[in-house]
Short mmCIF file of C-alpha atoms in Angstrom, two decimals:
data_model
loop_
_atom_site.label_atom_id
_atom_site.label_comp_id
_atom_site.label_asym_id
_atom_site.label_seq_id
_atom_site.Cartn_x
_atom_site.Cartn_y
_atom_site.Cartn_z
CA MET A 1 4.47 -13.37 13.28
CA HIS A 2 2.30 -16.52 12.95
CA ASP A 3 0.98 -15.98 15.91
CA ALA A 4 -0.79 -12.62 15.38
CA ALA A 5 -4.28 -12.24 13.95
CA ILE A 6 -5.99 -9.46 12.10
CA VAL A 7 -9.50 -9.55 13.32
CA GLY A 8 -11.08 -6.56 11.70
CA PHE A 9 -10.78 -3.94 9.22
CA ALA A 10 -12.45 -0.62 8.41
CA GLU A 11 -12.26 2.07 5.73
CA THR A 12 -13.78 5.46 4.98
CA ARG A 13 -14.59 6.76 1.68
CA ILE A 14 -11.64 8.18 -0.19
CA GLU A 15 -12.59 11.70 -1.20
CA THR A 16 -10.72 14.69 -3.29
CA ARG A 17 -11.12 16.71 -0.22
CA ALA A 18 -13.09 15.38 2.67
CA GLY A 19 -13.36 18.82 4.47
CA ARG A 20 -13.24 16.56 7.75
CA ASP A 21 -10.14 16.37 10.57
CA VAL A 22 -7.92 13.58 10.32
CA TRP A 23 -8.66 12.73 13.67
CA GLU A 24 -12.61 12.70 12.85
CA LEU A 25 -11.59 10.08 10.24
CA GLY A 26 -9.54 8.08 12.76
CA GLY A 27 -12.54 8.04 15.17
CA GLU A 28 -14.98 6.85 12.49
CA ILE A 29 -12.23 4.16 11.89
CA LEU A 30 -12.05 3.29 15.74
CA GLU A 31 -15.68 2.96 16.02
CA SER A 32 -16.15 0.90 13.09
CA LEU A 33 -13.57 -1.50 14.30
CA LEU A 34 -15.20 -1.72 17.65
CA ASP A 35 -18.82 -2.16 16.09
CA ARG A 36 -17.56 -4.84 14.01
CA THR A 37 -15.37 -6.96 16.33
CA GLY A 38 -17.34 -6.61 19.40
CA ILE A 39 -13.95 -5.48 21.18
CA GLU A 40 -14.33 -3.12 23.83
CA LYS A 41 -12.19 0.33 23.49
CA GLY A 42 -10.86 -0.59 26.98
CA GLU A 43 -9.33 -3.68 25.91
CA ILE A 44 -7.09 -1.45 23.48
CA ASP A 45 -3.73 -1.31 25.06
CA GLY A 46 -1.68 -0.95 21.77
CA MET A 47 -1.69 1.48 18.82
CA LEU A 48 0.54 2.24 15.59
CA ILE A 49 -0.51 5.15 13.30
CA ASN A 50 1.14 6.46 10.00
CA ALA A 51 3.60 9.19 9.83
CA SER A 52 0.80 10.96 8.00
CA MET A 53 1.32 14.47 5.58
CA THR A 54 -1.45 15.86 7.98
CA GLY A 55 0.88 15.43 11.11
CA ALA A 56 4.17 15.92 9.45
CA GLY A 57 5.13 18.59 11.84
CA ASN A 58 3.80 16.93 15.01
CA CYS A 59 6.83 14.77 16.68
CA PHE A 60 4.30 13.75 19.46
CA TRP A 61 1.83 12.48 16.52
CA SER A 62 0.89 9.12 17.83
CA GLN A 63 0.39 10.28 21.48
CA THR A 64 -1.77 13.22 20.31
CA THR A 65 -3.90 11.21 18.07
CA ALA A 66 -4.20 8.76 21.09
CA ASP A 67 -5.32 11.58 23.55
CA TYR A 68 -8.14 12.75 20.74
CA LEU A 69 -9.47 9.17 20.53
CA GLY A 70 -9.49 8.79 24.12
CA LEU A 71 -7.21 5.72 24.23
CA GLN A 72 -5.09 4.52 27.40
CA LEU A 73 -1.97 2.68 25.91
CA ASP A 74 0.83 0.42 26.89
CA PHE A 75 2.47 0.64 23.51
CA CYS A 76 2.14 3.56 21.24
CA GLN A 77 4.33 4.38 18.04
CA THR A 78 4.32 6.37 14.81
CA VAL A 79 5.63 4.39 11.93
CA ASP A 80 7.28 6.34 9.14
CA LEU A 81 8.06 4.36 6.38
CA GLY A 82 5.81 6.25 3.79
CA GLY A 83 3.90 4.11 1.51
CA SER A 84 5.07 0.98 3.39
CA SER A 85 3.85 2.11 6.70
CA ALA A 86 0.58 0.25 7.08
CA SER A 87 2.28 -3.44 6.10
CA GLY A 88 5.41 -2.23 8.34
CA ALA A 89 2.76 -1.44 11.18
CA VAL A 90 1.36 -5.12 10.77
CA ALA A 91 5.05 -6.83 11.24
CA ARG A 92 5.55 -4.19 14.28
CA ALA A 93 2.26 -4.83 15.83
CA ALA A 94 2.94 -8.85 15.46
CA ALA A 95 6.29 -8.36 17.16
CA ALA A 96 4.78 -6.30 19.95
CA LEU A 97 2.18 -8.63 20.54
CA ASP A 98 4.94 -11.64 20.56
CA ALA A 99 6.98 -9.69 23.13
CA GLY A 100 3.99 -9.16 25.52
CA LEU A 101 3.84 -5.36 25.25
CA CYS A 102 0.05 -5.23 24.49
CA THR A 103 -2.67 -7.48 23.78
CA THR A 104 -4.93 -5.90 21.32
CA VAL A 105 -3.47 -3.25 18.71
CA PHE A 106 -5.31 -0.49 16.99
CA LEU A 107 -3.57 0.19 13.27
CA LEU A 108 -4.63 3.48 12.05
CA ASN A 109 -3.56 4.93 8.78
CA ALA A 110 -5.22 8.51 8.17
CA ASP A 111 -4.36 11.34 6.10
CA THR A 112 -6.04 14.57 4.80
CA GLU A 113 -2.93 15.46 2.50
CA ALA A 114 -5.10 16.80 0.04
CA SER A 115 -6.97 19.56 2.43
CA GLU A 116 -3.80 20.02 5.05
CA PRO A 117 -0.52 19.24 3.25
CA ASN A 118 2.14 19.97 6.32
CA LEU A 119 5.28 18.26 4.96
CA ASN A 120 8.71 19.70 5.04
CA ILE A 121 11.09 17.05 4.17
CA ARG A 122 14.60 17.04 4.70
CA ALA A 123 15.84 14.50 2.12
CA TYR A 124 18.23 13.70 -0.74
CA PRO A 125 15.78 14.89 -3.64
CA VAL A 126 15.71 18.59 -2.04
CA GLU A 127 19.35 18.79 -2.32
CA TRP A 128 20.35 16.95 -5.29
CA SER A 129 17.57 16.52 -7.76
CA MET A 130 15.36 19.26 -7.37
CA PRO A 131 17.46 21.95 -7.87
CA TYR A 132 18.05 20.66 -11.43
CA GLY A 133 14.34 20.67 -12.27
CA VAL A 134 13.50 16.82 -11.07
CA ILE A 135 10.63 18.06 -9.05
CA GLY A 136 8.24 15.41 -7.60
CA PRO A 137 7.25 11.78 -8.21
CA PRO A 138 6.14 12.22 -11.73
CA ALA A 139 9.59 13.61 -12.85
CA ASP A 140 11.30 10.70 -10.95
CA PHE A 141 8.99 7.82 -12.19
CA GLY A 142 9.57 9.74 -15.94
CA LEU A 143 12.89 8.89 -15.79
CA LEU A 144 12.85 5.70 -14.34
CA SER A 145 10.53 4.74 -17.31
CA SER A 146 12.97 6.06 -19.95
CA ARG A 147 15.62 4.08 -18.35
CA TYR A 148 13.68 0.95 -18.34
CA ASP A 149 12.26 1.32 -21.83
CA HIS A 150 16.00 1.90 -23.09
CA LEU A 151 17.04 -1.15 -21.51
CA TYR A 152 14.20 -3.78 -21.82
CA GLY A 153 11.57 -1.99 -24.04
CA LEU A 154 8.45 -0.81 -22.36
CA ASP A 155 5.09 -2.10 -23.76
CA LEU A 156 2.61 0.67 -23.53
CA ASN A 157 -0.04 -1.79 -24.19
CA ALA A 158 0.99 -3.47 -20.90
CA LEU A 159 0.63 -0.29 -18.75
CA ALA A 160 -2.95 0.63 -20.44
CA LYS A 161 -4.08 -3.01 -19.42
CA LEU A 162 -3.01 -2.17 -15.92
CA ALA A 163 -4.86 0.87 -15.83
CA VAL A 164 -8.13 -0.47 -17.23
CA THR A 165 -8.19 -3.34 -15.24
CA GLN A 166 -7.49 -1.30 -11.89
CA ARG A 167 -10.25 1.09 -13.13
CA ASN A 168 -12.63 -1.92 -13.65
CA HIS A 169 -12.21 -2.71 -10.07
CA ALA A 170 -12.69 0.61 -8.64
CA LEU A 171 -16.06 0.61 -10.30
CA MET A 172 -17.19 -2.00 -8.27
CA ASN A 173 -15.72 -0.65 -4.69
CA ASP A 174 -18.12 1.91 -3.23
CA ASN A 175 -14.90 3.47 -1.02
CA ALA A 176 -13.36 4.60 -4.36
CA CYS A 177 -13.20 8.21 -4.88
CA GLU A 178 -16.11 9.30 -6.93
CA LYS A 179 -14.26 11.32 -9.69
CA LEU A 180 -12.42 8.12 -10.33
CA ARG A 181 -15.14 5.91 -10.48
CA LYS A 182 -15.73 5.99 -14.46
CA PRO A 183 -15.05 3.57 -17.01
CA ILE A 184 -11.54 4.12 -19.12
CA THR A 185 -10.43 2.35 -22.43
CA VAL A 186 -7.20 1.36 -23.64
CA GLU A 187 -7.59 4.56 -26.05
CA ASP A 188 -8.30 6.60 -23.24
CA TYR A 189 -4.96 5.76 -21.50
CA MET A 190 -2.97 6.22 -24.81
CA ASN A 191 -4.42 9.80 -25.45
CA SER A 192 -4.55 11.18 -21.68
CA ARG A 193 -1.78 14.16 -21.51
CA MET A 194 1.53 14.01 -20.83
CA ILE A 195 2.77 14.90 -17.34
CA ALA A 196 6.41 14.07 -17.02
CA GLU A 197 7.33 12.03 -20.83
CA PRO A 198 6.49 9.15 -20.64
CA ILE A 199 4.32 9.34 -17.74
CA ARG A 200 0.71 10.24 -18.50
CA LEU A 201 -2.06 11.40 -16.56
CA LEU A 202 -3.81 7.87 -16.28
CA ASP A 203 -0.39 6.70 -14.93
CA CYS A 204 -0.53 8.64 -11.82
CA VAL A 205 -2.31 8.71 -8.53
CA MET A 206 -4.58 11.49 -7.48
CA VAL A 207 -3.90 12.68 -4.06
CA CYS A 208 -7.03 12.77 -1.87
CA ASP A 209 -8.02 12.44 1.98
CA GLY A 210 -9.12 9.28 3.70
CA ALA A 211 -8.59 6.57 6.49
CA ASN A 212 -8.49 2.73 7.19
CA GLY A 213 -7.31 0.56 10.07
CA LEU A 214 -6.98 -2.87 11.61
CA LEU A 215 -7.55 -4.65 14.65
CA MET A 216 -4.76 -7.23 15.74
CA THR A 217 -4.31 -9.54 18.50
CA THR A 218 -2.95 -13.16 19.28
CA ARG A 219 -4.30 -15.99 17.30
CA LYS A 220 -4.72 -17.47 20.77
CA ARG A 221 -6.58 -14.49 22.03
CA ALA A 222 -8.83 -14.52 18.50
CA LYS A 223 -9.91 -18.06 19.10
CA GLU A 224 -10.71 -17.49 23.01
CA LYS A 225 -13.02 -14.45 21.83
CA GLY A 226 -14.80 -16.53 19.27
CA PHE A 227 -13.58 -15.15 16.03
CA ASP A 228 -14.25 -17.53 13.51
CA LYS A 229 -12.03 -16.15 10.87
CA PHE A 230 -9.07 -13.84 10.72
CA ALA A 231 -6.28 -13.15 8.56
CA VAL A 232 -2.54 -14.06 9.91
CA PRO A 233 0.83 -12.64 8.69
CA LEU A 234 2.85 -15.44 7.08
CA GLY A 235 5.92 -13.57 5.80
CA TYR A 236 7.46 -10.09 5.71
CA GLY A 237 10.42 -8.68 4.17
CA LYS A 238 11.57 -4.89 3.92
CA ARG A 239 14.51 -3.12 2.71
CA THR A 240 15.54 0.57 3.07
CA HIS A 241 18.00 2.17 0.56
CA HIS A 242 18.91 -1.28 -1.33
CA ASN A 243 22.31 -1.05 -2.85
CA ILE A 244 22.67 2.75 -1.73
CA SER A 245 26.62 2.06 -1.24
CA GLU A 246 26.62 1.85 -5.07
CA SER A 247 27.80 5.19 -6.85
CA LEU A 248 25.40 4.41 -9.74
CA ALA A 249 22.45 2.40 -8.43
CA ASP A 250 20.25 0.61 -11.15
CA VAL A 251 16.96 2.56 -10.83
CA THR A 252 15.00 -0.19 -12.54
CA GLU A 253 16.03 -2.38 -9.31
CA SER A 254 14.19 -2.12 -6.19
CA GLY A 255 14.73 -3.65 -2.63
CA HIS A 256 11.35 -5.94 -3.25
CA ALA A 257 13.96 -8.28 -4.79
CA ALA A 258 15.48 -8.44 -1.47
CA ALA A 259 11.93 -8.07 0.59
CA GLY A 260 10.24 -10.52 -1.42
CA ARG A 261 12.84 -13.27 -1.10
CA ARG A 262 12.59 -12.81 2.95
CA ALA A 263 8.60 -12.85 2.83
CA PHE A 264 8.03 -15.84 0.38
CA ALA A 265 10.87 -17.74 2.51
CA GLN A 266 9.24 -17.15 5.85
CA ALA A 267 5.69 -18.05 4.28
CA GLY A 268 7.17 -21.16 2.75
CA LEU A 269 5.46 -20.08 -0.77
CA ARG A 270 6.13 -18.95 -4.01
CA PRO A 271 4.76 -16.44 -6.53
CA LYS A 272 2.69 -19.12 -8.02
CA ASP A 273 1.11 -19.82 -4.54
CA ILE A 274 -0.50 -16.30 -4.06
CA GLY A 275 -4.21 -15.73 -4.20
CA SER A 276 -4.22 -12.11 -4.94
CA PHE A 277 -1.64 -9.31 -5.54
CA HIS A 278 -1.96 -6.10 -4.11
CA PRO A 279 0.98 -3.92 -4.80
CA TYR A 280 1.55 -0.37 -3.91
CA ASP A 281 0.69 1.60 -7.19
CA ASP A 282 1.59 5.22 -6.95
CA PHE A 283 2.60 4.98 -10.99
CA LEU A 284 1.76 2.05 -13.28
CA ILE A 285 5.39 1.40 -13.86
CA ALA A 286 6.00 0.59 -10.37
CA ILE A 287 3.33 -2.41 -10.50
CA LEU A 288 5.51 -3.88 -13.30
CA LEU A 289 8.68 -3.04 -11.81
CA GLN A 290 7.40 -5.16 -8.59
CA MET A 291 6.29 -7.94 -10.67
CA GLU A 292 9.74 -8.69 -11.89
CA MET A 293 11.41 -7.83 -8.34
CA LEU A 294 9.08 -10.14 -6.61
CA GLY A 295 9.63 -13.10 -9.16
CA PHE A 296 6.13 -13.09 -11.01
CA ALA A 297 8.33 -12.19 -14.10
CA PRO A 298 12.06 -12.17 -15.33
CA ARG A 299 13.90 -8.86 -15.44
CA GLY A 300 12.82 -7.21 -18.46
CA GLN A 301 9.77 -9.31 -19.15
CA GLY A 302 7.07 -7.24 -17.00
CA SER A 303 5.26 -6.17 -20.06
CA ALA A 304 5.00 -9.86 -21.49
CA PHE A 305 3.81 -11.00 -18.36
CA ILE A 306 1.12 -8.43 -17.90
CA ASN A 307 -0.21 -9.06 -21.68
CA GLU A 308 -0.41 -12.84 -21.08
CA THR A 309 -2.14 -12.99 -17.53
CA ASN A 310 -5.49 -12.17 -16.66
CA LEU A 311 -5.35 -9.73 -13.51
CA SER A 312 -8.99 -9.29 -13.11
CA HIS A 313 -10.68 -10.04 -10.21
CA ASP A 314 -11.91 -13.62 -11.70
CA GLY A 315 -8.81 -14.21 -13.55
CA ASP A 316 -5.37 -15.87 -12.73
CA LEU A 317 -3.42 -13.17 -10.58
CA PRO A 318 -6.08 -10.80 -9.28
CA LEU A 319 -4.51 -7.39 -9.13
CA ASN A 320 -5.60 -4.50 -6.54
CA THR A 321 -9.22 -5.54 -6.56
CA GLY A 322 -10.22 -2.31 -5.04
CA GLY A 323 -8.81 -0.15 -7.82
CA GLY A 324 -5.49 0.32 -6.15
CA GLN A 325 -4.70 3.93 -5.40
CA ILE A 326 -4.43 4.94 -8.89
CA SER A 327 -8.11 4.26 -9.59
CA ALA A 328 -9.37 4.45 -5.74
CA GLY A 329 -7.45 7.46 -4.75
CA GLN A 330 -4.43 8.09 -2.81
CA ALA A 331 -5.35 8.78 0.66
CA GLY A 332 -1.99 10.68 1.24
CA LEU A 333 0.28 8.41 3.50
CA ALA A 334 -2.82 6.25 4.32
CA GLY A 335 -2.67 5.23 0.81
CA GLY A 336 -0.80 2.25 1.84
CA GLY A 337 -3.07 0.75 3.94
CA THR A 338 -5.74 1.22 0.80
CA ASN A 339 -3.94 -1.97 -0.67
CA LEU A 340 -3.60 -3.82 2.47
CA ILE A 341 -7.31 -3.49 3.44
CA GLU A 342 -8.66 -4.71 0.30
CA ALA A 343 -6.29 -7.65 0.46
CA VAL A 344 -7.89 -8.28 4.10
CA ARG A 345 -11.32 -7.94 2.84
CA GLN A 346 -10.77 -10.34 0.09
CA LEU A 347 -9.44 -13.06 2.45
CA PHE A 348 -12.16 -12.36 4.64
CA GLY A 349 -14.49 -13.35 1.67
CA GLU A 350 -16.38 -9.73 1.64
CA GLY A 351 -14.95 -8.60 -1.67
CA GLY A 352 -18.59 -8.61 -2.90
CA ALA A 353 -18.71 -8.67 -6.83
CA ARG A 354 -15.12 -8.40 -6.88
CA GLN A 355 -14.42 -11.49 -4.55
CA VAL A 356 -11.53 -13.44 -5.75
CA ALA A 357 -11.88 -17.40 -6.16
CA ASN A 358 -8.76 -17.99 -4.04
CA ARG A 359 -9.10 -16.66 -0.47
CA SER A 360 -5.75 -18.76 0.71
CA THR A 361 -3.22 -16.11 0.10
CA ALA A 362 -2.64 -12.36 -0.27
CA LEU A 363 0.62 -10.64 -0.94
CA VAL A 364 0.71 -6.65 -0.44
CA THR A 365 3.60 -4.20 -1.09
CA GLY A 366 4.44 -1.04 0.24
CA ILE A 367 6.87 1.81 -1.46
CA GLY A 368 8.64 4.67 0.71
CA TYR A 369 9.74 7.72 -0.86
CA ILE A 370 11.69 7.63 -4.56
CA PRO A 371 15.13 9.43 -4.61
CA TYR A 372 15.83 9.23 -8.17
CA GLY A 373 19.76 8.38 -8.86
CA ARG A 374 19.34 5.88 -6.27
CA ASN A 375 16.64 3.18 -5.10
CA TRP A 376 13.44 3.24 -3.20
CA GLY A 377 13.53 4.76 0.11
CA THR A 378 11.73 1.73 1.12
CA SER A 379 10.22 -1.58 -0.09
CA VAL A 380 7.96 -3.88 1.90
CA ALA A 381 6.62 -7.04 1.24
CA MET A 382 4.06 -8.77 3.16
CA ILE A 383 2.27 -12.37 2.71
CA LEU A 384 -1.42 -12.69 4.62
CA SER A 385 -3.19 -15.95 4.93
CA MET A 386 -6.75 -16.96 5.93
CA ASP A 387 -7.27 -18.97 9.54
CA GLY A 388 -10.66 -19.83 10.62
#
């Protein structure tokens, strides 16, 4: 992947209900990327698009999207890894570029799930957990949190710190959902209403509409075209259905342990080398678990690590400096791109008031769907570095 280059990024505002068609959002991202990079539309010969809630019933989603955007392509694919799709698309784009299947790839994550939810999933939860009343991710993460608390002890002050830190970052992000751009305190977190015990309102994401995207090419071509800075994927790891063969899986363990090992090995780095951390954050407990799985903290000591570490944009390990999905809004299945775009923005040195000091590396993660009683559907880890 080291021969691939991210030369541009773009993002729409995240809105509770955009009132706009998903292809209109996609067109805005494409136009923004072309304006930013100076690349001509006709040069784009590859496209990867996330499998969105909006397009869930369309088995030709990538093709019809390319049609509406007026793109003639040599490589076209829908990536269906849920919240891992955005980072997974970067790895696929790098592979396609390396194989010579295309020269310039448009990566689009767009969803209007809040306005147009078309999901009809056939999966393990529908058959084995929903009939018993375990309905939706809040219930899944409520049980998971209770299990973690039983095994290791869960410090609510650590979760409150995550909530406040990310909300402070969202206050500096003009693209964050306006409804969420309000300061919160530790007391606000503790007093927020219970959703699925012990999951509180401020533990959770809010489903929104939005889009984001990237333009990728080869490093050689990026230099030939005069780009003076671009981001390079150094390491990538993915694990789908970690330990699925076990009849009773440890729900506090995720595939990020395996995915992280692979990503760090490919990059030749360790957790202490990471300049900023952008984990997928549909729930606060998910951040804590990923910190443990990726080696920032030993198993069961995530709370202590959070309490002892400055996670602010100017701290020791800047965390989701755009607010993450919890405080910027979850743009449906494009939400995984929210964290990815922020990582690229930081590497480009365009973080503004929330710019991190260490622009050398960024770690981004993704989570697929969560079937309680098993491991998360897909766990992804990607390490990016700055070039130029």
